[in-house]
Tab-separated table of C-alpha atoms in Angstrom:
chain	number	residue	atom	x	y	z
A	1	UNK	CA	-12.741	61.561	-51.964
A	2	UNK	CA	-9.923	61.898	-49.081
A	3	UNK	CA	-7.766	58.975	-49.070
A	4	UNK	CA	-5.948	60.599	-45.904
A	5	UNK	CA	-6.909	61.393	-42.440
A	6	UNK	CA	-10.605	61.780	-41.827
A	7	UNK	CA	-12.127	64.740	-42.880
A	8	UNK	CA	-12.908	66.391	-39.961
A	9	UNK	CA	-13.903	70.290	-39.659
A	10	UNK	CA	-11.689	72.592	-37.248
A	11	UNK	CA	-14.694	74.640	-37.148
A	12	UNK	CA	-16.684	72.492	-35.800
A	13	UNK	CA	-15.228	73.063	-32.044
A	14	UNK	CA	-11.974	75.380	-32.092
A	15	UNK	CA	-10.308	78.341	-33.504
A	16	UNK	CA	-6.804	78.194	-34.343
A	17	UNK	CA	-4.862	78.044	-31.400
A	18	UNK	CA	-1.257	78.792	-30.973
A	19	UNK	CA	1.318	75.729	-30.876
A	20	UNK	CA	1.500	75.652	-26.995
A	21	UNK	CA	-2.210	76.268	-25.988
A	22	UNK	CA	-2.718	73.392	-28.956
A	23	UNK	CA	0.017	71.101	-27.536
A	24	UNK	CA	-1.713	72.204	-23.629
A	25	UNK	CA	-5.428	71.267	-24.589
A	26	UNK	CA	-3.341	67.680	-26.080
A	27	UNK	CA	-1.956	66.751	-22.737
A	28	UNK	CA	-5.210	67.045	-21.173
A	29	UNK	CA	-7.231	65.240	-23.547
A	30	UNK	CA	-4.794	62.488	-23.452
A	31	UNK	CA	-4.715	62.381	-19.964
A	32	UNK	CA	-8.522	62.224	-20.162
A	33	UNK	CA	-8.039	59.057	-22.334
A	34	UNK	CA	-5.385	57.952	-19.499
A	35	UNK	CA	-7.805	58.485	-16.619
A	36	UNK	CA	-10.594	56.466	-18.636
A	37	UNK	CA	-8.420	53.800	-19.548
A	38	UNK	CA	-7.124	53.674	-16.262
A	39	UNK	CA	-10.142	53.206	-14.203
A	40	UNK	CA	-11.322	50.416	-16.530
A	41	UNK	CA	-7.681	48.284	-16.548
A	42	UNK	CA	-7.085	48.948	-12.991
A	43	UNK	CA	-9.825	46.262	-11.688
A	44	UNK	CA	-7.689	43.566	-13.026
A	45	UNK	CA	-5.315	43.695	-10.735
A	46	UNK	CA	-7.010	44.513	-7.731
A	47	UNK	CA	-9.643	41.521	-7.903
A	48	UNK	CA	-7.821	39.674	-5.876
A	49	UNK	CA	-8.173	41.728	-3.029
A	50	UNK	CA	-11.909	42.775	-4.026
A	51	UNK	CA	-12.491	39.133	-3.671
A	52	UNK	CA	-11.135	38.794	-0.364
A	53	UNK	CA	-12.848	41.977	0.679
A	54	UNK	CA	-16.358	40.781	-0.235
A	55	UNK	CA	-15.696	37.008	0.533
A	56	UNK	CA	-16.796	36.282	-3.132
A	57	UNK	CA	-15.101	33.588	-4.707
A	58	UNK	CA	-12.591	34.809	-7.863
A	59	UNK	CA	-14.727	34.173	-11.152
A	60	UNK	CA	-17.774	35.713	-9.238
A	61	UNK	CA	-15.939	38.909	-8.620
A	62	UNK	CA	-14.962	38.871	-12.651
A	63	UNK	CA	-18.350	39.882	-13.205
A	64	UNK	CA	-16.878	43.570	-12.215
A	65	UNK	CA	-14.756	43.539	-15.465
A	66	UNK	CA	-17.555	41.726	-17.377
A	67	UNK	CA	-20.274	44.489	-16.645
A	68	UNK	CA	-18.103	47.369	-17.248
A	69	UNK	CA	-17.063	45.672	-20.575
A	70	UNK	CA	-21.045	45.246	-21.667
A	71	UNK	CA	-22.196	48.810	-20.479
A	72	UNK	CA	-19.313	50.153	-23.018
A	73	UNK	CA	-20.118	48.047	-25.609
A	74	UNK	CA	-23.773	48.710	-25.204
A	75	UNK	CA	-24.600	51.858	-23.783
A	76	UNK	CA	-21.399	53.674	-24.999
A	77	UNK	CA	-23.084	54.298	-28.101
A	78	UNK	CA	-26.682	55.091	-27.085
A	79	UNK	CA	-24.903	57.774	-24.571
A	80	UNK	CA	-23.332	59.480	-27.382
A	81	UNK	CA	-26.505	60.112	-29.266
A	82	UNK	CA	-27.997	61.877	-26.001
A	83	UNK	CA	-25.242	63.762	-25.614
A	84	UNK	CA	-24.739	64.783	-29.503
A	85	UNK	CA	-26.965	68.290	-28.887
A	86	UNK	CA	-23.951	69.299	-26.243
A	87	UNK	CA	-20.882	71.300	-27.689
A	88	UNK	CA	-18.624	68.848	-27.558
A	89	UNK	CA	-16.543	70.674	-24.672
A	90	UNK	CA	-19.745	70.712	-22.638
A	91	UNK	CA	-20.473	66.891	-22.736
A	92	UNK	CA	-16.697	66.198	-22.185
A	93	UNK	CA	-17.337	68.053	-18.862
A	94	UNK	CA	-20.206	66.724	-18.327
A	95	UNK	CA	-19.387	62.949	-18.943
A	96	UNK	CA	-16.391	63.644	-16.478
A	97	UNK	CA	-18.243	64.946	-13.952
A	98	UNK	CA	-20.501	61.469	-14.151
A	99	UNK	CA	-17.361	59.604	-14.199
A	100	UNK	CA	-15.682	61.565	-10.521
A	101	UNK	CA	-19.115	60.332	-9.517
A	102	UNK	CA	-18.682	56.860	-10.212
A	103	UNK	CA	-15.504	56.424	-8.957
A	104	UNK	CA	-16.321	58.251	-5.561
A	105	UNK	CA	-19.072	56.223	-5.376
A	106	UNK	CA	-17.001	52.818	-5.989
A	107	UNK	CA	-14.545	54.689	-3.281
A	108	UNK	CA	-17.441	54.499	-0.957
A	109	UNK	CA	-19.223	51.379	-2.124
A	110	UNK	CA	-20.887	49.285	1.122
A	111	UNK	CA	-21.723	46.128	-0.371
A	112	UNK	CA	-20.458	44.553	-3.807
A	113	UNK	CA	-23.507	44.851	-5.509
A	114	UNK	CA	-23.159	49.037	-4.819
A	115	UNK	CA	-19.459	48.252	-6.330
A	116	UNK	CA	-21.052	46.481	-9.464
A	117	UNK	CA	-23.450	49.640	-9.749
A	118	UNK	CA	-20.550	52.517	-9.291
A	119	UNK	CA	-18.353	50.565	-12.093
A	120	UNK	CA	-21.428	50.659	-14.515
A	121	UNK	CA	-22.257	53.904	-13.837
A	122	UNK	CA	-18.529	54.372	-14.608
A	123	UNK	CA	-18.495	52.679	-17.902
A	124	UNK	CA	-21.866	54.912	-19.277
A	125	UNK	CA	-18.577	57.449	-19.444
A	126	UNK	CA	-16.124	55.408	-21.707
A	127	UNK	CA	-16.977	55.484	-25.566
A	128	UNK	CA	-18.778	58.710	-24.867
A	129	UNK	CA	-15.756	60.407	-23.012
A	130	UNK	CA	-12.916	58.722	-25.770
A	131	UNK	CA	-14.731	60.094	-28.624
A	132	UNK	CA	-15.094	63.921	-27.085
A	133	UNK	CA	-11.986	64.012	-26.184
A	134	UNK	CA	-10.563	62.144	-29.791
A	135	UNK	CA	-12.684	64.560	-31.877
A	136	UNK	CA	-12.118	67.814	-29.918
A	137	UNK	CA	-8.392	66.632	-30.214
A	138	UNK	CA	-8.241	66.303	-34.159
A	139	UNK	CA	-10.116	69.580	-34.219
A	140	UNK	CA	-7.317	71.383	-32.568
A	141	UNK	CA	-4.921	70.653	-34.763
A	142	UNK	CA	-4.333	71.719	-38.413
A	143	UNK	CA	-5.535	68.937	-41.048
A	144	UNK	CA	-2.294	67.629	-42.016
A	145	UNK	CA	-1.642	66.842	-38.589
A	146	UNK	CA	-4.735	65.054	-37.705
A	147	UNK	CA	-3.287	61.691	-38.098
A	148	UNK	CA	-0.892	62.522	-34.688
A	149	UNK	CA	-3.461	63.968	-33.239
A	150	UNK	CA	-5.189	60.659	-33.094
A	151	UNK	CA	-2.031	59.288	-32.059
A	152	UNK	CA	-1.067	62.005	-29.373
A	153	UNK	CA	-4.427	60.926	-27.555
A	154	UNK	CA	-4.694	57.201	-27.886
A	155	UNK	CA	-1.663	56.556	-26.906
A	156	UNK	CA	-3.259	57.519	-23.727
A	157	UNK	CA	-4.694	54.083	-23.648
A	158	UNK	CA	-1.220	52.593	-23.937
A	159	UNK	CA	-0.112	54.804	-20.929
A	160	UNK	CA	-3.158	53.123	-19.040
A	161	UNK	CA	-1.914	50.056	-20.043
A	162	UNK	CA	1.854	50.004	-19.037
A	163	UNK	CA	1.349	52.720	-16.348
A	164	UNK	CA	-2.112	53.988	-14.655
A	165	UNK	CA	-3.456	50.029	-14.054
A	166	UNK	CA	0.048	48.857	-12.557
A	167	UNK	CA	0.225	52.002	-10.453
A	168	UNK	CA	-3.168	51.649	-9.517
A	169	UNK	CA	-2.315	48.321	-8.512
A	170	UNK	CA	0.466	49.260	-6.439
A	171	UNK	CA	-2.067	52.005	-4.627
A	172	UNK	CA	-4.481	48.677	-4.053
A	173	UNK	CA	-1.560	46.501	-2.476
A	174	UNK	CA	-0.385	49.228	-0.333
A	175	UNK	CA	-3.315	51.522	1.198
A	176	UNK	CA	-6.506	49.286	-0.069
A	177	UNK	CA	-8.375	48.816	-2.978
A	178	UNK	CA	-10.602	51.953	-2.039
A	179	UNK	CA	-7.435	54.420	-2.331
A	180	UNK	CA	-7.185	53.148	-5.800
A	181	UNK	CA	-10.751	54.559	-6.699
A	182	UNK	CA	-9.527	57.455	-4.913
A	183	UNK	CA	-6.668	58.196	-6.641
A	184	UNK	CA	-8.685	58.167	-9.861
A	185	UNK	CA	-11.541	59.964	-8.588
A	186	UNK	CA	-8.343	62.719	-7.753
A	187	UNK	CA	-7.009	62.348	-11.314
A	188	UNK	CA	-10.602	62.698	-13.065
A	189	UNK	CA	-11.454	65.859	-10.964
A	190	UNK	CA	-7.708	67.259	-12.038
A	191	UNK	CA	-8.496	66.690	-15.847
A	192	UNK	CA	-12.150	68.216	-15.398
A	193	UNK	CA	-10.724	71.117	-14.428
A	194	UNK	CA	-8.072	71.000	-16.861
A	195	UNK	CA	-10.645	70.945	-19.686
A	196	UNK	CA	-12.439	73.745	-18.520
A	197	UNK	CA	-9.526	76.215	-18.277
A	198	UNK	CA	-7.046	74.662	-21.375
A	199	UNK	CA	-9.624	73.304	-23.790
A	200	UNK	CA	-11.721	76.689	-24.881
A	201	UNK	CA	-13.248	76.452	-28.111
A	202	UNK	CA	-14.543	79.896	-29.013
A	203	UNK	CA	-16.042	78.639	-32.655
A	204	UNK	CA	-19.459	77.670	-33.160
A	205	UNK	CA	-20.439	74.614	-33.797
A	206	UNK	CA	-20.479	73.562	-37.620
A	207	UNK	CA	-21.218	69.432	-37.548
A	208	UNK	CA	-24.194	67.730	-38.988
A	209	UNK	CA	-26.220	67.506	-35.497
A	210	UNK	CA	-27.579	64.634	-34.083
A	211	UNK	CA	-29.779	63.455	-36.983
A	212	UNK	CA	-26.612	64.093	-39.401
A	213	UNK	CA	-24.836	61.843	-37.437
A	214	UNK	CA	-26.807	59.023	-37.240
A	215	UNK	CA	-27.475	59.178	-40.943
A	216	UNK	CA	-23.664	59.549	-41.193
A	217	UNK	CA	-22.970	55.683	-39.719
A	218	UNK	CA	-25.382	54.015	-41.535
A	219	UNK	CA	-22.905	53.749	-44.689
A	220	UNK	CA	-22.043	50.348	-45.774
A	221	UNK	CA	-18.192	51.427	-45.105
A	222	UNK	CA	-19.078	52.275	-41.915
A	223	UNK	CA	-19.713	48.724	-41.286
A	224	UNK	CA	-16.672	47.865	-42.820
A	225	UNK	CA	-14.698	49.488	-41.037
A	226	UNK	CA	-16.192	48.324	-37.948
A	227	UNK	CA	-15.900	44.586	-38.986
A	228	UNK	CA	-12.394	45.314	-39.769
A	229	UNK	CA	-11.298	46.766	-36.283
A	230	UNK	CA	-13.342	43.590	-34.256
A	231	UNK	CA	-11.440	41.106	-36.689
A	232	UNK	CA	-7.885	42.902	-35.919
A	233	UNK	CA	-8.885	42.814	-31.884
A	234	UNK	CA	-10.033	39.267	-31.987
A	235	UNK	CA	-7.015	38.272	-33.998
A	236	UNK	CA	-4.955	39.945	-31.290
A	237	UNK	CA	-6.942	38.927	-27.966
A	238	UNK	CA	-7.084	35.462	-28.895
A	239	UNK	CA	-3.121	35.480	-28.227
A	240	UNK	CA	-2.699	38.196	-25.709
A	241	UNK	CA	-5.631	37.713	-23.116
A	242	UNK	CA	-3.412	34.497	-22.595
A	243	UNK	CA	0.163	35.632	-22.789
A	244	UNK	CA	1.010	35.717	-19.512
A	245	UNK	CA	0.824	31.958	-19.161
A	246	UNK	CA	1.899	30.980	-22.461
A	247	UNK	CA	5.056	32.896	-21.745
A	248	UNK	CA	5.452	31.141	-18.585
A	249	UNK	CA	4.230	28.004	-19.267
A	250	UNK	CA	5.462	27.028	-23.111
A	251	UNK	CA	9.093	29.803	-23.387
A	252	UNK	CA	9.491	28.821	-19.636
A	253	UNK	CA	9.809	32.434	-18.403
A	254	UNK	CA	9.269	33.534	-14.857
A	255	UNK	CA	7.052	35.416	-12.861
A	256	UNK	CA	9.494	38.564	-12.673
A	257	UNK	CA	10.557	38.219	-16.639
A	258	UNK	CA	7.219	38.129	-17.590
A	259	UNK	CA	5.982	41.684	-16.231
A	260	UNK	CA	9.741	42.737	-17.678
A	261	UNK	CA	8.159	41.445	-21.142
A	262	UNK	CA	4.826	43.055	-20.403
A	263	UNK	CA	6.597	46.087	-20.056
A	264	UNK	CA	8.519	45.381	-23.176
A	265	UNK	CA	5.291	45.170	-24.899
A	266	UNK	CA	4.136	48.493	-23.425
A	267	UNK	CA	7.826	50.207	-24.741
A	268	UNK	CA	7.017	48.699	-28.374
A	269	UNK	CA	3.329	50.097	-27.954
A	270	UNK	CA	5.104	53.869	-27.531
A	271	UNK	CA	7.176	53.738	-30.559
A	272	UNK	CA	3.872	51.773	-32.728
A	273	UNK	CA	1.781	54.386	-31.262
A	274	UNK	CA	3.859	57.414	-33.477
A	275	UNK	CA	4.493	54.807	-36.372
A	276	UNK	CA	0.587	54.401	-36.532
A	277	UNK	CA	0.062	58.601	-36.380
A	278	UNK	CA	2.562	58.792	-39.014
A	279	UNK	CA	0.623	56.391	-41.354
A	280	UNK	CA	-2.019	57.838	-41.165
A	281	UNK	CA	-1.354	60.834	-42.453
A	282	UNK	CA	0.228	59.658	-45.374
A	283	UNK	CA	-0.663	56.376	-46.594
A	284	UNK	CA	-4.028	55.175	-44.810
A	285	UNK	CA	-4.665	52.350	-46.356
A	286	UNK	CA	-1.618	51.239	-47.369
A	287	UNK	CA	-0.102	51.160	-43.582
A	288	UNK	CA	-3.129	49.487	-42.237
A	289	UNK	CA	-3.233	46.999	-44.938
A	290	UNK	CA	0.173	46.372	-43.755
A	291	UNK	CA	-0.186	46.585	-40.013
A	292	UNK	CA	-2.578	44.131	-40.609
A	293	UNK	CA	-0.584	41.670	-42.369
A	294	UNK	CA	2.589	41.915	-40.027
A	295	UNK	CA	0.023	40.856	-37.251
A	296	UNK	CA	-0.813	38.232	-39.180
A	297	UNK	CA	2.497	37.236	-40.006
A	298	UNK	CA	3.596	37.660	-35.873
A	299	UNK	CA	1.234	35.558	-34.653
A	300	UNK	CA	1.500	32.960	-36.737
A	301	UNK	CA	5.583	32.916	-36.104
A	302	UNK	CA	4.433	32.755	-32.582
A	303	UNK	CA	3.975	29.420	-32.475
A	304	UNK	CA	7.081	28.293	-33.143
A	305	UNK	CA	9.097	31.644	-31.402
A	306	UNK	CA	7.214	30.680	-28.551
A	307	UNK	CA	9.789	27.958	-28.070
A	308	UNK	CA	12.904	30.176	-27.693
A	309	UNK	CA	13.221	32.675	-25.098
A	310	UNK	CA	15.038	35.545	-26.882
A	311	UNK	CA	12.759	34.748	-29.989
A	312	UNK	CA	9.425	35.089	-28.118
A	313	UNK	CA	10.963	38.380	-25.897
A	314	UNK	CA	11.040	39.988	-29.554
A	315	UNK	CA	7.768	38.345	-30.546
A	316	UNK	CA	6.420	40.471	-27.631
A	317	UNK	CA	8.188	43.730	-28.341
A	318	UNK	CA	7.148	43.350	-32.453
A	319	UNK	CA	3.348	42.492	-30.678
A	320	UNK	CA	3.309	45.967	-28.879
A	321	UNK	CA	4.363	47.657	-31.958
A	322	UNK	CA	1.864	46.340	-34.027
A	323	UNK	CA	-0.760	46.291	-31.841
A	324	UNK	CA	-0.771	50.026	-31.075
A	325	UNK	CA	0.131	50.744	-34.626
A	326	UNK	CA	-3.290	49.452	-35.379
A	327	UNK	CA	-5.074	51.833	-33.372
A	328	UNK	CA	-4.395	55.202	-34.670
A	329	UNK	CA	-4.596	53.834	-38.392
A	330	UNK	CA	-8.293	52.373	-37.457
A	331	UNK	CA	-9.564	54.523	-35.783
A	332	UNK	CA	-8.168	57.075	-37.877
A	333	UNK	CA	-10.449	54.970	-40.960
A	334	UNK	CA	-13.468	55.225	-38.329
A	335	UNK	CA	-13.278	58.746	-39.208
A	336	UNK	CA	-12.554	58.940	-42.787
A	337	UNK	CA	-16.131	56.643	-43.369
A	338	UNK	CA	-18.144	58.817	-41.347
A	339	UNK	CA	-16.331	62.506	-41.765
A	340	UNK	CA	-20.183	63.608	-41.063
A	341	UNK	CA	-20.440	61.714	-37.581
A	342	UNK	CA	-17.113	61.995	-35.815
A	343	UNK	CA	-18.135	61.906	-32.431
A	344	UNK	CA	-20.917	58.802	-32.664
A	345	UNK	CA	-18.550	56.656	-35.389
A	346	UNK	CA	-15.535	57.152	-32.948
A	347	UNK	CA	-17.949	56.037	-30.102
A	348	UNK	CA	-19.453	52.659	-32.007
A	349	UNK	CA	-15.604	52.384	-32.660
A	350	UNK	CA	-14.796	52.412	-29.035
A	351	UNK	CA	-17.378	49.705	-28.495
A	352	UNK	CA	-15.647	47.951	-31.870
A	353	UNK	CA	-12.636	47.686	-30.042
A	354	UNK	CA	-14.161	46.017	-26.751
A	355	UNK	CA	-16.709	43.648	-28.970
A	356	UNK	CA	-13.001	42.753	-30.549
A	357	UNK	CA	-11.416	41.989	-27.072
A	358	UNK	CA	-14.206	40.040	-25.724
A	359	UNK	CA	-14.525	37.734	-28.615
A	360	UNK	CA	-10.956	37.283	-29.016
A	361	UNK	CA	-10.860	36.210	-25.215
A	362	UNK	CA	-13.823	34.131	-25.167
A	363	UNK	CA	-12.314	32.612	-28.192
A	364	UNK	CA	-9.064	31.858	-26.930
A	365	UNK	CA	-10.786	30.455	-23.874
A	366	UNK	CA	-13.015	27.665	-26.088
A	367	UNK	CA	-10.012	26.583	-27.515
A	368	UNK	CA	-8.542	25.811	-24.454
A	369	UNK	CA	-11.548	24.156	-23.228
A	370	UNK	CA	-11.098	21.880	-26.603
A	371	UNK	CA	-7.969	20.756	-25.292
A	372	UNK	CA	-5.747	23.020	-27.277
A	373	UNK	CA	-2.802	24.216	-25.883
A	374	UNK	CA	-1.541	27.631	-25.075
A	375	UNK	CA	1.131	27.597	-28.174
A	376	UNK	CA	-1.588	26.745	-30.681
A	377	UNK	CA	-3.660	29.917	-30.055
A	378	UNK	CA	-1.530	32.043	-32.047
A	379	UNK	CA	-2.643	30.556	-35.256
A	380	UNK	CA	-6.300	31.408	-33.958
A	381	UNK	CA	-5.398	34.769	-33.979
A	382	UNK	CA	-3.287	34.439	-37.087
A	383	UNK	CA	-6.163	33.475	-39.384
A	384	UNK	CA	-8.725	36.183	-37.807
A	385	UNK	CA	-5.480	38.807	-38.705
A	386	UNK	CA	-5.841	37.451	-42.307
A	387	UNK	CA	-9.620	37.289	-42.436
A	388	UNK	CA	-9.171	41.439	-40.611
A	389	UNK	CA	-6.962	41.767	-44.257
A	390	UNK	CA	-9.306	40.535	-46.591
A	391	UNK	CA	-11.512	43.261	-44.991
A	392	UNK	CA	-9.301	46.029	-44.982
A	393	UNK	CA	-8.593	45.370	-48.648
A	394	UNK	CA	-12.177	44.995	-49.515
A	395	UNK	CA	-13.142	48.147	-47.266
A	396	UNK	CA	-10.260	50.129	-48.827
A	397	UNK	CA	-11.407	49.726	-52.603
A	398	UNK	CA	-14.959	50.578	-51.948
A	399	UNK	CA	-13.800	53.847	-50.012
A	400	UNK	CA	-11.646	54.530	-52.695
A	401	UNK	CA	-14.835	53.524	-55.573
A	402	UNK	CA	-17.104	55.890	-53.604
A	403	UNK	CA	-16.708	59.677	-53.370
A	404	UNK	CA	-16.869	61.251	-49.561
């Protein structure tokens, strides 16, 4: 039984590889995982102006973030089967290749329903193009390392976060919406190349094949695990979907001071981003177990630091940590219950993770719509963290009863 990082076979896609070519083929993966991130983050901000461009009224133009998030909840998964016969080197190349396409084509889009149709051509990419790139990542790397690995790469999601979507933004506000999906169709034709010189996996394949990893989801822990990452996303959502307002409207912040919290949030992400790495190298369960509680415990102190400025800026900044702590440590767990399936259990993971967001949104928004207010959404979130513990615990004994 491994009680540490997910067991994983070098093999399976790389030889050894000296420490820079290993810390080369890193920076592009991540920066794959940036350039994904990044195009799906980046409509946020420029809806405004997409809704002005089209003369559609706000909520209607929504439905570009809504799509995209049901094509990678959906699809990402039934992608990743098709694609399980490819090395996974090839379908990373091939998956970005589909996803310059989609972005040209939202470059080029006529009419907003061709828009709609380059975004969810687009989002066929995600899960698919996160797992390649996560699994040919912990490959690289030897096995007592594989818990930065995963961290190394996610954090490229955090790096959307903080960086590519506001920057994208900025690109919108400045030269048009279409130089955004530019920009990233310039980025995603960078990294294709990238992976074809830097990441070079001479080794023959050595995985279970497509059949092997089908069989190796359907495992009871499997499921846990799953449950266990949409509980911890819901628990968070349900808070953070709304912070912006909640900030402004109940700790009385600003416009200005709340994108310097937002940013604070994306400097605590960084630093929970190594912390999760580290954790999950040495004490899986244990650290998640934990993550899990301190979210738990954050949100529900949110309530009342919510009240006081300088007590809700480090609300924020302990949020960030936590929250990207999380990620390495489950996805990291994704792994270790399905060492047979990495690339499809990373890719149901992916679509986990966005299940998790949406419900924690849609949550947050009924409550409002009951008349609760903004301040009282933290405890939402605070007894879906607890319920995400109860799971963790449960998941983590049966791992442990049950030999890999």
């Amino acid at each position: 039984m491994t009680t540490g990082t997910a067991s994983v076979t070098a093999p399976a896609d790389s030889p050894a590889l000296s420490a820079p070519r290993r810390a080369a083929a890193l920076a592009v993966l991540t920066t794959t995982v940036f350039a994904v991130g990044t195009a799906e983050w980046v409509v946020v901000g420029l809806l405004p102006q997409l809704s002005a461009a089209w003369d559609r009224p706000l909520a209607a133009t929504g439905s570009l973030v809504t799509w995209y998030a049901l094509v990678v909840t959906v699809a990402g998964p039934l992608v990743t089967v098709l694609t399980l016969r490819l090395a996974r080197r090839q379908a990373l190349l091939a998956l970005l290749g589909v996803f310059l396409a989609g972005n040209v084509a939202a470059a080029l889009a006529g009419s907003f329903q061709a828009l709609v149709a380059a975004r969810m051509l687009t989002a066929l990419t995600h899960s698919t193009a996160f797992a390649a790139a996560l699994v040919l990542a912990v490959a690289t790397v030897p096995a007592g390392r594989r818990g930065r690995a995963i961290a190394v790469v996610t954090a490229g999601w955090n790096l959307a976060t903080v960086l590519g979507a506001p920057l994208g933004t900025w690109i919108g506000d400045h030269h048009g919406w279409r130089a955004t999906f530019w920009a990233i169709a310039t980025l995603a034709a960078g990294v294709l190349c990238a992976v074809a010189v830097l990441v070079r996996p001479s080794a023959p394949r050595g995985d279970a094949g497509p059949g092997g990893e089908v069989r190796g989801v359907l495992r009871p822990r499997v499921a846990l695990v799953l449950a266990v990452i949409v509980a911890a996303q819901a628990g968070l959502f349900t808070t953070y979907t709304y912070i912006a307002p909640l900030l402004r409207q109940v700790s009385g912040f600003g416009p200005s001071a709340v994108t310097t919290l937002l940013a604070l949030f994306g400097v605590g992400a960084v630093a929970g981003n190594v912390l999760g790495g580290r954790l999950a190298e040495r004490a899986p369960w244990t650290g998640l177990c934990a993550a899990l509680t301190a979210l738990a415990g954050v949100l529900a102190a949110f309530t009342a630091t919510s009240q006081v400025r300088w007590a809700a800026a480090v609300t924020v900044l302990a949020l960030g940590v936590i929250a990207a702590t999380l990620i390495p440590l489950l996805q990291d767990r994704a792994l270790a219950a399905a060492p047979a399936a990495p690339t499809l259990v990373t890719a149901i993971s992916a679509s986990a993770f966005n299940l998790g967001v949406a419900g924690g949104s849609q949550l947050g928004a009924r409550s409002l719509d009951a008349g609760r207010g903004l301040a009282d959404l933290p405890w939402t979130g605070a007894l879906l963290a607890c319920g995400a513990v109860l799971l963790a615990a449960a998941t983590a004994r049966r791992h442990r009863a049950v030999p890999q």
